[in-house]
mmCIF file of C-alpha atoms in Angstrom:
data_model
loop_
_atom_site.group_PDB
_atom_site.id
_atom_site.type_symbol
_atom_site.label_atom_id
_atom_site.label_comp_id
_atom_site.label_asym_id
_atom_site.label_seq_id
_atom_site.Cartn_x
_atom_site.Cartn_y
_atom_site.Cartn_z
ATOM 1 C CA THR A 16 123.610 12.804 145.703
ATOM 2 C CA LYS A 17 126.677 13.386 147.845
ATOM 3 C CA ASN A 18 129.718 11.363 146.985
ATOM 4 C CA VAL A 19 131.477 10.393 150.238
ATOM 5 C CA LYS A 20 134.814 9.885 148.500
ATOM 6 C CA LYS A 21 134.622 13.420 147.096
ATOM 7 C CA LYS A 22 134.103 14.947 150.598
ATOM 8 C CA GLY A 23 130.652 16.321 150.001
ATOM 9 C CA LYS A 24 131.084 17.074 146.310
ATOM 10 C CA LEU A 25 127.886 16.339 144.425
ATOM 11 C CA SER A 26 127.896 13.904 141.538
ATOM 12 C CA VAL A 27 125.514 11.789 139.492
ATOM 13 C CA MET A 28 125.391 8.255 140.888
ATOM 14 C CA ASN A 29 124.398 5.863 138.106
ATOM 15 C CA SER A 30 125.430 2.705 136.310
ATOM 16 C CA LEU A 31 124.891 1.142 132.903
ATOM 17 C CA PRO A 32 121.634 -0.874 132.645
ATOM 18 C CA GLN A 33 122.215 -4.545 131.884
ATOM 19 C CA LYS A 34 120.049 -4.372 128.772
ATOM 20 C CA ARG A 35 122.163 -1.542 127.369
ATOM 21 C CA ALA A 36 125.394 -3.379 128.254
ATOM 22 C CA ASP A 37 124.146 -6.448 126.373
ATOM 23 C CA GLU A 38 123.350 -4.302 123.323
ATOM 24 C CA ILE A 39 126.841 -2.761 123.339
ATOM 25 C CA VAL A 40 128.538 -6.149 123.662
ATOM 26 C CA GLU A 41 126.452 -7.610 120.841
ATOM 27 C CA HIS A 42 127.246 -4.687 118.531
ATOM 28 C CA CYS A 43 130.953 -5.037 119.344
ATOM 29 C CA ARG A 44 130.791 -8.684 118.322
ATOM 30 C CA VAL A 45 129.264 -7.707 114.986
ATOM 31 C CA LEU A 46 131.997 -5.124 114.371
ATOM 32 C CA LEU A 47 134.756 -7.593 115.306
ATOM 33 C CA LYS A 48 133.292 -10.147 112.918
ATOM 34 C CA GLU A 49 133.512 -7.543 110.143
ATOM 35 C CA ILE A 50 137.166 -6.892 110.985
ATOM 36 C CA ARG A 51 137.908 -10.607 110.980
ATOM 37 C CA GLU A 52 136.329 -11.031 107.541
ATOM 38 C CA HIS A 53 137.551 -7.720 106.092
ATOM 39 C CA PRO A 54 140.571 -6.214 107.932
ATOM 40 C CA THR A 55 140.536 -2.762 106.319
ATOM 41 C CA PHE A 56 140.670 0.875 107.388
ATOM 42 C CA GLN A 57 136.899 0.982 106.969
ATOM 43 C CA THR A 58 136.175 -1.818 109.444
ATOM 44 C CA ILE A 59 138.825 -0.572 111.896
ATOM 45 C CA HIS A 60 137.337 2.914 111.662
ATOM 46 C CA ASP A 61 133.819 1.576 112.247
ATOM 47 C CA TRP A 62 135.077 -0.130 115.420
ATOM 48 C CA ASN A 63 136.926 2.927 116.707
ATOM 49 C CA ALA A 64 134.055 5.274 115.894
ATOM 50 C CA TYR A 65 131.635 3.134 117.892
ATOM 51 C CA VAL A 66 133.905 2.564 120.897
ATOM 52 C CA VAL A 67 135.054 6.186 121.148
ATOM 53 C CA GLY A 68 131.451 7.284 120.712
ATOM 54 C CA ILE A 69 130.095 5.273 123.634
ATOM 55 C CA HIS A 70 133.116 6.201 125.757
ATOM 56 C CA ASN A 71 132.346 9.882 125.235
ATOM 57 C CA TYR A 72 128.630 9.359 125.814
ATOM 58 C CA TYR A 73 129.013 7.589 129.161
ATOM 59 C CA ARG A 74 132.124 9.309 130.559
ATOM 60 C CA GLY A 75 130.173 11.137 133.256
ATOM 61 C CA MET A 76 128.678 7.923 134.639
ATOM 62 C CA THR A 77 129.948 7.145 138.149
ATOM 63 C CA HIS A 78 130.572 3.442 137.502
ATOM 64 C CA PHE A 79 131.886 4.125 133.999
ATOM 65 C CA HIS A 80 135.169 2.217 134.346
ATOM 66 C CA ASP A 81 133.638 -0.803 136.085
ATOM 67 C CA SER A 82 130.865 -1.126 133.514
ATOM 68 C CA PHE A 83 133.199 -0.940 130.537
ATOM 69 C CA HIS A 84 135.750 -3.226 132.160
ATOM 70 C CA LYS A 85 133.055 -5.890 132.518
ATOM 71 C CA MET A 86 131.914 -5.457 128.913
ATOM 72 C CA GLY A 87 135.513 -5.572 127.706
ATOM 73 C CA TRP A 88 136.028 -8.837 129.580
ATOM 74 C CA ARG A 89 132.940 -10.325 127.896
ATOM 75 C CA ILE A 90 134.400 -9.791 124.409
ATOM 76 C CA SER A 91 138.093 -10.110 125.315
ATOM 77 C CA LYS A 92 138.603 -13.553 123.785
ATOM 78 C CA LEU A 93 136.965 -12.529 120.503
ATOM 79 C CA PHE A 94 138.773 -9.164 120.449
ATOM 80 C CA TYR A 95 142.296 -10.522 120.985
ATOM 81 C CA HIS A 96 141.745 -13.505 118.693
ATOM 82 C CA THR A 97 140.569 -11.133 115.948
ATOM 83 C CA MET A 98 143.394 -8.632 116.419
ATOM 84 C CA ASP A 99 146.163 -11.233 116.729
ATOM 85 C CA LYS A 100 145.301 -12.525 113.266
ATOM 86 C CA ASN A 101 144.725 -9.235 111.479
ATOM 87 C CA VAL A 102 146.383 -6.308 113.268
ATOM 88 C CA LYS A 103 149.958 -5.579 114.310
ATOM 89 C CA PHE A 104 150.821 -5.246 117.993
ATOM 90 C CA THR A 105 153.148 -2.316 118.689
ATOM 91 C CA LYS A 106 154.816 -0.557 121.610
ATOM 92 C CA GLU A 107 155.278 2.688 119.672
ATOM 93 C CA GLN A 108 153.257 5.122 121.769
ATOM 94 C CA SER A 109 153.151 8.078 119.370
ATOM 95 C CA TYR A 110 150.344 6.658 117.209
ATOM 96 C CA LYS A 111 148.065 6.238 120.220
ATOM 97 C CA ASN A 112 149.094 9.461 121.931
ATOM 98 C CA ARG A 113 148.295 11.532 118.822
ATOM 99 C CA PHE A 114 144.860 9.951 118.493
ATOM 100 C CA GLN A 115 141.778 11.712 119.907
ATOM 101 C CA GLU A 116 143.856 14.463 121.537
ATOM 102 C CA GLY A 117 145.724 11.861 123.586
ATOM 103 C CA ILE A 118 142.794 10.856 125.803
ATOM 104 C CA TYR A 119 143.939 7.205 125.645
ATOM 105 C CA ARG A 120 147.524 8.025 126.574
ATOM 106 C CA THR A 121 147.369 6.144 129.906
ATOM 107 C CA TRP A 122 146.198 2.930 128.230
ATOM 108 C CA GLY A 123 148.261 0.465 126.202
ATOM 109 C CA THR A 124 151.563 1.691 127.639
ATOM 110 C CA LYS A 125 153.018 -1.809 127.314
ATOM 111 C CA GLY A 126 151.705 -2.198 123.784
ATOM 112 C CA TYR A 127 148.485 -2.094 121.796
ATOM 113 C CA TYR A 128 147.082 -3.067 118.399
ATOM 114 C CA CYS A 129 147.676 -0.626 115.560
ATOM 115 C CA PHE A 130 146.441 -0.938 111.966
ATOM 116 C CA ASN A 131 148.905 0.841 109.656
ATOM 117 C CA GLY A 132 149.323 3.839 111.935
ATOM 118 C CA CYS A 133 145.766 3.816 113.278
ATOM 119 C CA PRO A 134 145.496 2.623 116.914
ATOM 120 C CA VAL A 135 142.684 0.231 117.775
ATOM 121 C CA ILE A 136 140.835 1.464 120.860
ATOM 122 C CA GLU A 137 139.783 -1.242 123.304
ATOM 123 C CA LEU A 138 136.351 -1.257 124.913
ATOM 124 C CA GLN A 139 137.742 -1.400 128.457
ATOM 125 C CA TRP A 140 139.962 1.659 127.929
ATOM 126 C CA ALA A 141 137.549 3.709 129.973
ATOM 127 C CA LYS A 142 138.603 6.371 132.445
ATOM 128 C CA TRP A 143 135.916 8.255 134.336
ATOM 129 C CA ASP A 144 136.021 12.028 133.966
ATOM 130 C CA SER A 145 135.633 13.296 137.534
ATOM 131 C CA ASP A 146 135.077 16.845 136.291
ATOM 132 C CA LEU A 147 132.378 15.965 133.787
ATOM 133 C CA ILE A 148 129.597 15.567 136.343
ATOM 134 C CA GLY A 149 130.330 17.427 139.528
ATOM 135 C CA ALA A 150 128.978 20.251 141.656
ATOM 136 C CA LYS A 151 129.638 22.207 144.800
ATOM 137 C CA ARG A 152 126.821 23.621 146.912
ATOM 138 C CA GLY A 153 124.330 22.567 144.279
ATOM 139 C CA LYS A 154 126.054 24.426 141.441
ATOM 140 C CA VAL A 155 127.668 22.633 138.513
ATOM 141 C CA THR A 156 131.381 23.490 138.429
ATOM 142 C CA ARG A 157 132.092 22.535 134.831
ATOM 143 C CA GLU A 158 131.206 24.044 131.474
ATOM 144 C CA ASN A 159 128.150 22.832 129.619
ATOM 145 C CA PRO A 160 129.396 19.749 127.660
ATOM 146 C CA TYR A 161 126.872 20.483 124.919
ATOM 147 C CA HIS A 162 128.170 24.005 124.327
ATOM 148 C CA TYR A 163 130.926 23.549 121.798
ATOM 149 C CA GLY A 164 131.885 27.209 121.538
ATOM 150 C CA GLU A 165 134.434 28.244 118.966
ATOM 151 C CA LYS A 166 135.841 25.313 117.052
ATOM 152 C CA LYS A 167 139.610 25.124 117.313
ATOM 153 C CA GLN A 168 141.977 22.686 115.628
ATOM 154 C CA ARG A 169 143.923 20.704 118.169
ATOM 155 C CA PRO A 170 146.977 18.570 117.433
ATOM 156 C CA GLY A 171 146.457 14.919 116.679
ATOM 157 C CA VAL A 172 144.125 12.786 114.598
ATOM 158 C CA SER A 173 140.483 12.175 115.451
ATOM 159 C CA VAL A 174 137.991 9.452 114.597
ATOM 160 C CA GLU A 175 136.331 11.965 112.278
ATOM 161 C CA ASP A 176 139.651 12.586 110.479
ATOM 162 C CA ILE A 177 140.147 8.876 109.827
ATOM 163 C CA GLY A 178 136.534 8.536 108.730
ATOM 164 C CA TYR A 179 136.952 11.377 106.245
ATOM 165 C CA LEU A 180 140.126 9.820 104.805
ATOM 166 C CA VAL A 181 138.471 6.411 104.558
ATOM 167 C CA HIS A 182 135.539 7.928 102.672
ATOM 168 C CA THR A 183 137.653 10.026 100.295
ATOM 169 C CA SER A 184 139.982 7.095 99.577
ATOM 170 C CA LYS A 185 137.211 4.907 98.177
ATOM 171 C CA PRO A 186 137.430 6.324 94.603
ATOM 172 C CA ILE A 187 141.208 5.690 94.495
ATOM 173 C CA ARG A 188 141.758 2.688 92.254
ATOM 174 C CA ASN A 189 145.132 1.691 93.656
ATOM 175 C CA SER A 190 144.302 0.070 96.994
ATOM 176 C CA ARG A 191 147.907 0.297 98.184
ATOM 177 C CA PHE A 192 147.991 4.065 97.713
ATOM 178 C CA ALA A 193 144.540 4.406 99.287
ATOM 179 C CA MET A 194 145.757 2.540 102.377
ATOM 180 C CA PHE A 195 149.074 4.339 102.783
ATOM 181 C CA ARG A 196 147.466 7.727 102.129
ATOM 182 C CA ILE A 197 145.474 7.213 105.318
ATOM 183 C CA SER A 198 148.246 5.643 107.389
ATOM 184 C CA LYS A 199 150.735 8.402 106.493
ATOM 185 C CA TYR A 200 148.441 11.140 107.782
ATOM 186 C CA SER A 201 147.532 9.148 110.883
ATOM 187 C CA SER A 202 151.079 8.112 111.791
ATOM 188 C CA VAL A 203 152.509 11.660 111.664
ATOM 189 C CA GLY A 204 149.516 13.200 113.390
ATOM 190 C CA GLY A 205 148.687 15.298 110.341
ATOM 191 C CA ILE A 206 151.961 17.245 110.560
ATOM 192 C CA SER A 207 153.220 18.819 107.323
ATOM 193 C CA TYR A 208 156.495 17.495 105.892
ATOM 194 C CA LEU A 209 157.603 21.076 105.262
ATOM 195 C CA SER A 210 155.991 23.499 107.705
ATOM 196 C CA GLY A 211 155.945 21.199 110.734
ATOM 197 C CA LEU A 212 152.429 22.471 111.441
ATOM 198 C CA HIS A 213 149.193 20.531 111.625
ATOM 199 C CA VAL A 214 147.365 20.236 108.301
ATOM 200 C CA PRO A 215 143.567 19.976 108.670
ATOM 201 C CA VAL A 216 142.399 16.750 107.101
ATOM 202 C CA ARG A 217 140.367 18.545 104.418
ATOM 203 C CA ASP A 218 143.466 20.526 103.429
ATOM 204 C CA TYR A 219 145.657 17.409 103.248
ATOM 205 C CA HIS A 220 147.480 16.515 100.040
ATOM 206 C CA CYS A 221 149.460 13.265 99.891
ATOM 207 C CA HIS A 222 152.642 13.849 97.856
ATOM 208 C CA HIS A 223 154.942 11.235 96.319
ATOM 209 C CA ILE A 224 158.508 12.227 97.283
ATOM 210 C CA ILE A 225 159.825 10.428 94.208
ATOM 211 C CA PRO A 226 157.207 10.704 91.438
ATOM 212 C CA LEU A 227 155.754 7.522 89.967
ATOM 213 C CA SER A 228 157.033 8.639 86.558
ATOM 214 C CA LYS A 229 160.584 8.438 87.918
ATOM 215 C CA GLY A 230 160.333 5.063 89.602
ATOM 216 C CA GLY A 231 158.618 6.131 92.812
ATOM 217 C CA THR A 232 156.109 3.868 94.529
ATOM 218 C CA HIS A 233 152.928 4.159 96.583
ATOM 219 C CA ASP A 234 154.781 2.809 99.614
ATOM 220 C CA PHE A 235 154.518 4.500 102.989
ATOM 221 C CA LYS A 236 158.122 5.788 102.988
ATOM 222 C CA ASN A 237 157.671 7.533 99.644
ATOM 223 C CA LEU A 238 154.678 9.583 100.780
ATOM 224 C CA CYS A 239 154.521 12.808 102.772
ATOM 225 C CA VAL A 240 151.893 15.158 104.160
ATOM 226 C CA LEU A 241 151.566 18.599 102.534
ATOM 227 C CA SER A 242 148.902 21.265 102.724
ATOM 228 C CA GLU A 243 147.019 22.181 99.561
ATOM 229 C CA LEU A 244 148.969 25.443 99.290
ATOM 230 C CA GLU A 245 152.353 23.732 99.778
ATOM 231 C CA HIS A 246 151.500 21.090 97.196
ATOM 232 C CA THR A 247 150.233 23.658 94.692
ATOM 233 C CA ILE A 248 153.406 25.756 94.983
ATOM 234 C CA LEU A 249 155.628 22.672 94.707
ATOM 235 C CA HIS A 250 154.051 21.789 91.362
ATOM 236 C CA SER A 251 153.931 25.393 90.126
ATOM 237 C CA PRO A 252 156.388 26.958 87.608
ATOM 238 C CA ASN A 253 158.160 28.578 90.572
ATOM 239 C CA PRO A 254 158.483 26.007 93.399
ATOM 240 C CA GLU A 255 161.484 27.926 94.768
ATOM 241 C CA ARG A 256 158.986 30.103 96.641
ATOM 242 C CA LEU A 257 158.958 27.360 99.259
ATOM 243 C CA TYR A 258 162.459 28.360 100.380
ATOM 244 C CA ALA A 259 161.195 31.728 101.599
ATOM 245 C CA MET A 260 158.255 30.105 103.354
ATOM 246 C CA PHE A 261 160.168 27.314 105.103
ATOM 247 C CA SER A 262 163.835 28.281 105.274
ATOM 248 C CA HIS A 263 164.466 25.680 108.001
ATOM 249 C CA LYS A 264 163.552 22.891 105.537
ATOM 250 C CA ASN A 265 165.902 23.785 102.680
ATOM 251 C CA ARG A 266 167.239 20.237 102.254
ATOM 252 C CA ARG A 267 163.779 18.711 102.030
ATOM 253 C CA ILE A 268 162.610 21.395 99.611
ATOM 254 C CA THR A 269 165.639 20.873 97.403
ATOM 255 C CA ALA A 270 165.112 17.110 97.370
ATOM 256 C CA LEU A 271 161.420 17.484 96.474
ATOM 257 C CA ILE A 272 162.115 19.978 93.697
ATOM 258 C CA ASN A 273 164.975 17.946 92.207
ATOM 259 C CA ALA A 274 162.780 14.847 92.155
ATOM 260 C CA LEU A 275 160.064 16.509 90.100
#
């Protein structure tokens, strides 16, 4: 159909069925109950994965924002009551802006809930993508959303990244280290402590700046993000090779080597 506001531009005119809206709201209540009973990275991730998933699925829907705003209002009391008791409220925008390629950058500008470096995405944070469903003269003007093309690593941390870290942290016996291992990667957007480049989550090694054997702790401030190669060289018989690789980080390299 023609969208009058778009001056003749064609778009899909649809809205979320009430039955589907009820199902989404009910599932959100279940997830919030889990967070209230067990405030962990796992339950926060389960919430984010679901909310981001349905946001992405319905983004092309014309009444996308209105539908999600109404659903968000229906669970608002439960959401804020749950978060106020279990999650920190922050105004630090970098955590949110590094998450999901910054698609939630325009939301939570006055503050939002963040669980140890992982932002909590709200159901009503829905912004319709005007380019997702659109056409001129009967021809679709956007790329096929189901054609992923060549996979490229973009800066920031995704829901999948957090999910991977949550899963791989389960075998770690020390719960404090398991928690801060995830929050360190999330809070710095996966950026290496040495190279300043993004480290893919499967290449991520969490290094103790001061080793445990020398009085170091599992605390957030004593951890840093390194790639597998950087970490391997650091613990090799010749860690000085790092100087040639990252000459702009000589002080950090020296500190890491001296602490070994």
